[in-house]
Coordinates of C-alpha atoms (C1' of nucleotides) in Angstrom, one line a residue:
Chain A
M1 CA 29.4 25.8 7.8
K2 CA 26.1 24.7 9.5
K3 CA 24.8 27.8 8.8
T4 CA 25.7 27.6 5.2
V5 CA 23.9 24.4 4.7
F6 CA 20.8 25.8 6.4
I7 CA 20.7 28.8 4.3
F8 CA 21.0 27.0 1.1
S9 CA 18.4 24.6 2.2
A10 CA 16.0 27.5 2.9
L11 CA 16.9 28.8 -0.6
I12 CA 15.9 25.6 -2.4
V13 CA 12.7 25.3 -0.3
A14 CA 11.7 28.8 -0.7
L15 CA 12.2 28.5 -4.5
L16 CA 10.1 25.1 -4.5
I17 CA 7.2 26.8 -2.9
L18 CA 7.5 29.8 -4.9
F19 CA 7.2 27.7 -8.0
Q20 CA 4.0 26.2 -6.9
I21 CA 2.4 29.6 -5.6
S22 CA 3.1 31.0 -8.8
K23 CA 2.0 28.3 -11.1
Y24 CA -1.1 27.8 -8.8
S25 CA -1.8 31.5 -8.8
Y26 CA -1.4 31.9 -12.6
V27 CA -3.4 29.0 -13.6
N28 CA -6.3 30.4 -11.6
G29 CA -5.4 33.9 -13.0
D30 CA -5.7 35.4 -9.6
V31 CA -2.2 37.1 -9.9
A32 CA -0.4 39.2 -12.9
I33 CA 2.8 37.7 -13.7
E34 CA 4.5 41.1 -13.1
T35 CA 3.3 40.8 -9.5
I36 CA 5.0 36.9 -9.4
I37 CA 8.2 38.2 -10.9
S38 CA 8.5 41.2 -8.8
V39 CA 8.1 38.9 -5.5
I40 CA 10.7 36.6 -6.9
A41 CA 13.0 39.3 -7.6
V42 CA 12.5 41.1 -4.1
V43 CA 13.0 37.6 -2.5
F44 CA 15.8 36.7 -4.1
L45 CA 17.6 40.3 -3.8
G46 CA 17.1 40.2 -0.1
I47 CA 18.5 36.6 0.0
G48 CA 21.7 37.6 -1.7
L49 CA 21.7 40.9 0.7
Y50 CA 21.6 38.4 3.5
V51 CA 24.1 35.7 2.3
N52 CA 26.6 38.4 1.6
K53 CA 26.4 40.3 4.8
S54 CA 26.6 37.3 6.7
N55 CA 29.8 36.6 4.9
S56 CA 31.4 39.8 5.0
K57 CA 31.1 40.0 8.6
K58 CA 33.5 37.0 9.1
H59 CA 36.1 38.9 7.4
I60 CA 35.7 42.4 9.0
P61 CA 37.6 41.5 12.5
R62 CA 41.0 41.5 10.9
N63 CA 42.0 43.9 13.3
N64 CA 43.1 42.2 16.5
N65 CA 41.4 43.9 19.6
I66 CA 40.8 40.3 20.7
I67 CA 43.1 39.9 23.8
D68 CA 44.4 36.4 24.3
Q69 CA 43.3 35.8 27.9
N70 CA 45.0 32.4 27.8
K71 CA 48.5 33.5 26.9
I72 CA 48.2 36.1 30.0
S73 CA 47.7 33.3 32.4
A74 CA 50.0 30.9 30.9
L75 CA 52.9 33.7 31.2
G76 CA 51.9 33.8 34.6
I77 CA 51.0 37.5 34.6
S78 CA 48.8 38.7 37.5
K79 CA 45.7 40.9 37.3
R80 CA 47.8 44.1 38.8
E81 CA 50.7 43.3 36.6
Y82 CA 48.6 43.4 33.4
E83 CA 47.2 46.6 34.5
V84 CA 50.6 48.1 35.0
L85 CA 51.6 46.4 31.4
L86 CA 48.6 48.3 30.1
E87 CA 49.6 51.7 31.3
I88 CA 53.2 51.1 30.1
A89 CA 51.8 50.5 26.6
K90 CA 50.1 53.8 26.9
G91 CA 53.4 55.8 27.5
F92 CA 53.2 56.5 31.2
S93 CA 55.9 56.7 33.3
N94 CA 56.0 54.8 36.8
K95 CA 55.3 57.6 38.7
E96 CA 52.2 58.4 36.7
I97 CA 51.0 54.7 36.6
G98 CA 51.5 54.7 40.6
E99 CA 49.1 57.5 40.7
K100 CA 46.9 55.9 38.6
L101 CA 46.5 52.7 40.1
F102 CA 46.8 54.4 43.6
V103 CA 50.3 52.5 44.6
T104 CA 53.8 54.0 45.2
E105 CA 56.4 54.0 42.2
S106 CA 58.3 51.4 44.4
T107 CA 55.4 49.1 43.8
V108 CA 55.1 49.8 40.2
K109 CA 58.6 49.1 39.7
T110 CA 58.2 45.9 41.3
H111 CA 55.5 45.2 39.1
V112 CA 57.3 46.3 36.3
S113 CA 60.2 44.0 37.0
N114 CA 58.1 41.1 37.1
I115 CA 56.6 41.9 33.7
L116 CA 59.9 42.0 32.2
L117 CA 60.9 38.8 33.7
K118 CA 57.6 37.0 32.2
L119 CA 57.7 38.7 28.8
E120 CA 61.6 37.9 28.5
A121 CA 61.9 41.5 27.9
K122 CA 64.8 43.9 28.8
R123 CA 63.1 47.0 28.4
R124 CA 59.4 48.3 28.8
T125 CA 59.7 49.3 25.0
Q126 CA 60.3 45.6 24.2
A127 CA 57.6 44.5 26.7
I128 CA 55.2 46.6 24.6
Q129 CA 56.4 44.9 21.3
K130 CA 56.4 41.5 22.9
A131 CA 52.8 41.7 24.3
K132 CA 51.2 43.4 21.2
E133 CA 52.9 40.2 19.0
L134 CA 51.5 37.8 21.8
Q135 CA 48.0 39.9 21.5
I136 CA 47.6 40.0 25.1
I137 CA 47.2 44.0 24.9
P138 CA 45.0 46.1 22.1
S139 CA 47.3 47.3 19.2
Chain B
M1 CA 27.3 57.7 -3.7
K2 CA 27.9 57.6 -7.8
K3 CA 28.2 54.1 -7.7
T4 CA 24.9 53.5 -5.6
V5 CA 22.9 55.6 -8.2
F6 CA 24.4 53.5 -10.8
I7 CA 23.6 50.1 -9.4
F8 CA 20.0 51.2 -8.6
S9 CA 19.5 52.5 -12.3
A10 CA 20.9 49.4 -13.7
L11 CA 18.6 47.5 -11.2
I12 CA 15.5 49.2 -12.5
V13 CA 16.3 48.9 -16.0
A14 CA 17.2 45.0 -15.6
L15 CA 13.7 44.5 -13.9
L16 CA 12.1 46.6 -16.8
I17 CA 13.8 44.2 -19.4
L18 CA 12.7 41.1 -17.7
F19 CA 9.2 42.2 -17.4
Q20 CA 9.0 42.5 -21.3
I21 CA 11.1 39.3 -22.0
S22 CA 9.0 37.1 -19.6
K23 CA 5.9 38.6 -21.1
Y24 CA 6.9 38.5 -24.7
S25 CA 8.2 34.6 -24.2
Y26 CA 5.0 33.7 -22.4
V27 CA 2.7 35.1 -24.7
N28 CA 4.6 33.1 -27.5
G29 CA 4.5 30.0 -25.3
D30 CA 8.2 29.6 -26.0
V31 CA 9.3 29.5 -22.4
A32 CA 8.2 27.7 -19.2
I33 CA 7.4 30.0 -16.3
E34 CA 9.5 27.8 -14.4
T35 CA 12.4 29.1 -16.5
I36 CA 11.4 32.6 -16.4
I37 CA 11.3 32.7 -12.7
S38 CA 14.6 30.6 -12.2
V39 CA 16.3 33.5 -14.4
I40 CA 14.6 36.2 -12.4
A41 CA 15.8 34.6 -9.2
V42 CA 19.3 34.0 -10.3
V43 CA 19.7 37.5 -11.5
F44 CA 18.5 39.1 -8.5
L45 CA 20.4 36.7 -6.3
G46 CA 23.4 38.0 -8.0
I47 CA 22.6 41.7 -7.8
G48 CA 22.1 41.1 -4.2
L49 CA 25.5 39.7 -3.8
Y50 CA 27.2 42.2 -5.9
V51 CA 25.6 45.4 -4.2
N52 CA 26.4 44.3 -0.8
K53 CA 30.0 43.4 -1.7
S54 CA 30.9 46.6 -3.0
N55 CA 29.5 48.3 0.1
S56 CA 31.4 46.2 2.3
K57 CA 34.6 46.7 0.8
K58 CA 34.4 50.3 1.9
H59 CA 34.6 49.1 5.6
I60 CA 37.4 46.7 5.3
P61 CA 40.1 49.0 5.3
R62 CA 40.0 49.9 9.1
N63 CA 43.8 48.2 9.5
N64 CA 46.2 51.1 9.3
N65 CA 49.3 49.6 7.7
I66 CA 48.9 52.6 5.7
I67 CA 51.9 55.1 6.7
D68 CA 50.9 58.7 6.4
Q69 CA 54.1 60.0 4.9
N70 CA 52.5 63.7 4.9
K71 CA 52.3 63.8 8.9
I72 CA 55.8 62.7 9.1
S73 CA 57.1 65.8 6.8
A74 CA 54.5 68.0 8.7
L75 CA 56.0 67.2 11.9
G76 CA 59.4 68.1 10.5
I77 CA 60.8 64.6 11.2
S78 CA 63.9 63.7 9.0
K79 CA 64.7 60.4 7.3
R80 CA 67.1 59.6 10.1
E81 CA 64.8 60.5 12.9
Y82 CA 62.3 58.3 11.6
E83 CA 64.6 55.3 11.1
V84 CA 65.4 55.7 14.8
L85 CA 61.6 56.1 15.8
L86 CA 61.2 52.7 13.8
E87 CA 63.7 51.1 16.0
I88 CA 62.6 52.6 19.2
A89 CA 59.1 51.1 18.5
K90 CA 60.5 47.5 18.0
G91 CA 61.7 47.7 21.4
F92 CA 65.4 48.5 21.0
S93 CA 68.1 50.6 23.4
N94 CA 69.9 53.5 22.1
K95 CA 72.9 51.6 22.0
E96 CA 71.2 48.9 20.0
I97 CA 69.8 51.5 17.6
G98 CA 73.4 53.0 17.3
E99 CA 74.8 49.7 16.1
K100 CA 72.3 48.9 13.9
L101 CA 72.4 52.4 12.2
F102 CA 76.3 52.3 12.2
V103 CA 76.2 55.7 14.6
T104 CA 77.3 56.2 18.2
E105 CA 74.8 56.2 21.1
S106 CA 75.4 60.0 21.5
T107 CA 74.1 60.3 18.0
V108 CA 70.8 58.3 18.8
K109 CA 70.5 60.4 21.7
T110 CA 70.3 63.6 19.8
H111 CA 67.8 62.2 17.3
V112 CA 65.6 60.9 19.9
S113 CA 65.5 64.0 21.9
N114 CA 64.6 65.7 18.6
I115 CA 61.9 63.0 18.0
L116 CA 60.3 63.4 21.5
L117 CA 60.1 67.4 20.8
K118 CA 58.6 67.0 17.6
L119 CA 56.1 64.4 19.0
E120 CA 55.6 66.3 21.9
A121 CA 56.5 63.3 24.2
K122 CA 58.1 63.1 27.4
R123 CA 59.2 59.7 27.0
R124 CA 59.9 57.2 24.2
T125 CA 57.0 54.9 25.0
Q126 CA 54.6 58.1 24.7
A127 CA 56.3 58.6 21.2
I128 CA 55.5 55.3 20.3
Q129 CA 51.9 55.6 21.3
K130 CA 51.7 58.9 19.5
A131 CA 53.4 57.6 16.7
K132 CA 50.9 54.9 16.1
E133 CA 48.0 57.0 16.9
L134 CA 49.3 59.5 14.1
Q135 CA 49.7 56.5 11.8
I136 CA 53.5 57.2 11.0
I137 CA 54.5 53.8 12.2
P138 CA 52.9 50.2 11.7
S139 CA 50.7 49.2 14.4
Chain C
dA1 C1' 46.1 26.1 60.8
dG2 C1' 49.5 26.3 57.6
dT3 C1' 51.0 27.3 52.9
dT4 C1' 51.1 29.9 48.7
dA5 C1' 50.4 33.6 45.6
dA6 C1' 49.3 38.2 45.3
dT7 C1' 50.2 42.8 46.4
dT8 C1' 52.3 46.4 48.5
dG9 C1' 56.3 49.1 50.2
dG10 C1' 61.1 50.0 51.1
dT11 C1' 66.6 50.9 50.3
dA12 C1' 70.5 50.6 47.8
dC13 C1' 72.4 50.4 43.6
dT14 C1' 73.3 50.2 38.6
dT15 C1' 71.9 51.2 34.1
dT16 C1' 69.1 53.4 30.4
dA17 C1' 67.2 57.6 28.7
dG18 C1' 66.9 62.1 28.0
dT19 C1' 68.7 67.5 28.2
dA20 C1' 71.7 71.0 27.2
dT21 C1' 75.2 72.7 24.7
dG22 C1' 78.9 73.2 21.4
dA23 C1' 81.4 71.7 17.4
dC24 C1' 82.5 69.6 12.9
dT25 C1' 81.3 68.1 8.4
dC26 C1' 78.6 67.8 4.1
dC27 C1' 75.1 69.1 0.7
dC28 C1' 72.1 72.2 -1.4
dA29 C1' 69.9 76.3 -2.8
dA30 C1' 69.6 81.3 -2.8
Chain D
dT1 C1' 79.8 81.6 -2.2
dT2 C1' 77.5 81.4 1.7
dG3 C1' 73.5 80.5 4.9
dG4 C1' 71.0 76.8 6.7
dG5 C1' 69.3 71.9 7.5
dA6 C1' 70.6 67.5 8.2
dG7 C1' 73.8 64.2 10.2
dT8 C1' 77.6 63.3 13.5
dC9 C1' 79.8 63.2 17.9
dA10 C1' 81.3 64.5 22.5
dT11 C1' 81.1 66.1 27.5
dA12 C1' 78.5 66.7 31.4
dC13 C1' 74.6 66.7 33.9
dT14 C1' 69.6 65.0 35.5
dA15 C1' 65.8 62.0 35.3
dA16 C1' 64.0 57.7 34.8
dA17 C1' 64.1 52.8 34.4
dG18 C1' 65.4 48.7 36.3
dT19 C1' 67.7 45.0 39.7
dA20 C1' 68.3 42.9 44.0
dC21 C1' 66.7 41.9 48.4
dC22 C1' 63.6 42.1 51.8
dA23 C1' 59.6 42.3 54.3
dA24 C1' 54.6 42.9 55.8
dT25 C1' 49.8 42.1 54.8
dT26 C1' 46.0 39.7 52.9
dA27 C1' 43.1 36.4 50.4
dA28 C1' 42.3 31.7 48.8
dC29 C1' 43.3 27.0 49.1
dT30 C1' 44.5 22.6 51.4

DNA sequence: AGTTAATTGGTACTTTAGTATGACTCCCAA
DNA sequence: TTGGGAGTCATACTAAAGTACCAATTAACT
C-alpha cells in the first residue's frame, strides 16, 4: 500500500507542476496549446499504463508454483526424502528413482515409507495429492 | 489484434476532438486552461488504465482447470474409465474406487489397465502426471 | 568424545497394482 | 437382427509397492 500512496502523491505533484509550466509557457507565448495538451496526454497515458501494470502483476501469480519450504521442514521431511517425493510425483517407479538418485531400490523404499508416514498417506498416489494440497510440490 | 486497432483509432479521434474543443473553448474564453488540462489528464489516465486491463486479461487464464473434453474422446477414454481416472488422481486404491463406484475391484483393475494403455503409462502415478499434462483432469 | 539425525542398504514378508484371458449382459446403430 | 462397444466380473499370474527390522556410515551439534 506504500506504493499506492507514493504513486498518487507523485501524480498530484506532476499535475501541479504541469499546471504551472503550462500556464507560464502560455502566458509567455512560448509554447502552443497543442503541445501542452499533447504532453499532458502522453504523461497521463503513461501513468495510467504504469499503474495498471503494477496492479495486474499482483493478480497474475494465481498459479501456486510457490513451494512452501516451511511446511516441508515442519513435516520433518528431509532433503533426500523430498527429492524422492518429487520423482514419485513425476510418475517414476522406485527402481527408476533409485537410478536417478544413484541409490538402490531398497533405499528408495525406505524413503518412500518415511514420506508416507510423514504425509499420513497410505499410498504414493495419496502422497502426491496431499503434497500438492500442502503446496510442497509444484502442481 | 482488432481490438488494438480499434483502441488506437479511438485514441486518435479522442485526441483530435479534445484539440478542437480546447481551442474553441479557449478562444471564446469560456473555460479556464486548468479545466482543459484536467479533462485531458483524466481522459488519458482512463485510456491508459483501460488499454492495459484488456491486455492483461489475456494473460490471466494460465490456470488450467479447463478440462479438454476433446482430448478425452480422442484418446478413446470412456465415461467409466474417466471416472476411475479421477479417483486414481485423488489417491484412492482400486478397492476404494470399487466401493465408490459400486463395482468390484476386478472391474476397477480392468478399467485401470485400459487407462494405462490409452495414456501410454506404465503406472498409475505416471497416468496422473500425463493426464494433468494433457489437461484432461483438474490440477 | 558422545549424541543425534540423515542417508544408505539389506532381508523377509504382506499388500496393491497390473496383465492376460475369457465370459456375460446391455444397448445402439447398421 | 446382428455386430460391436461399453461395462461388468472372475481367475491366475507377475510385478511393484509398502512394512518391519536391523545395521553401518557420515556429518553436525553439544
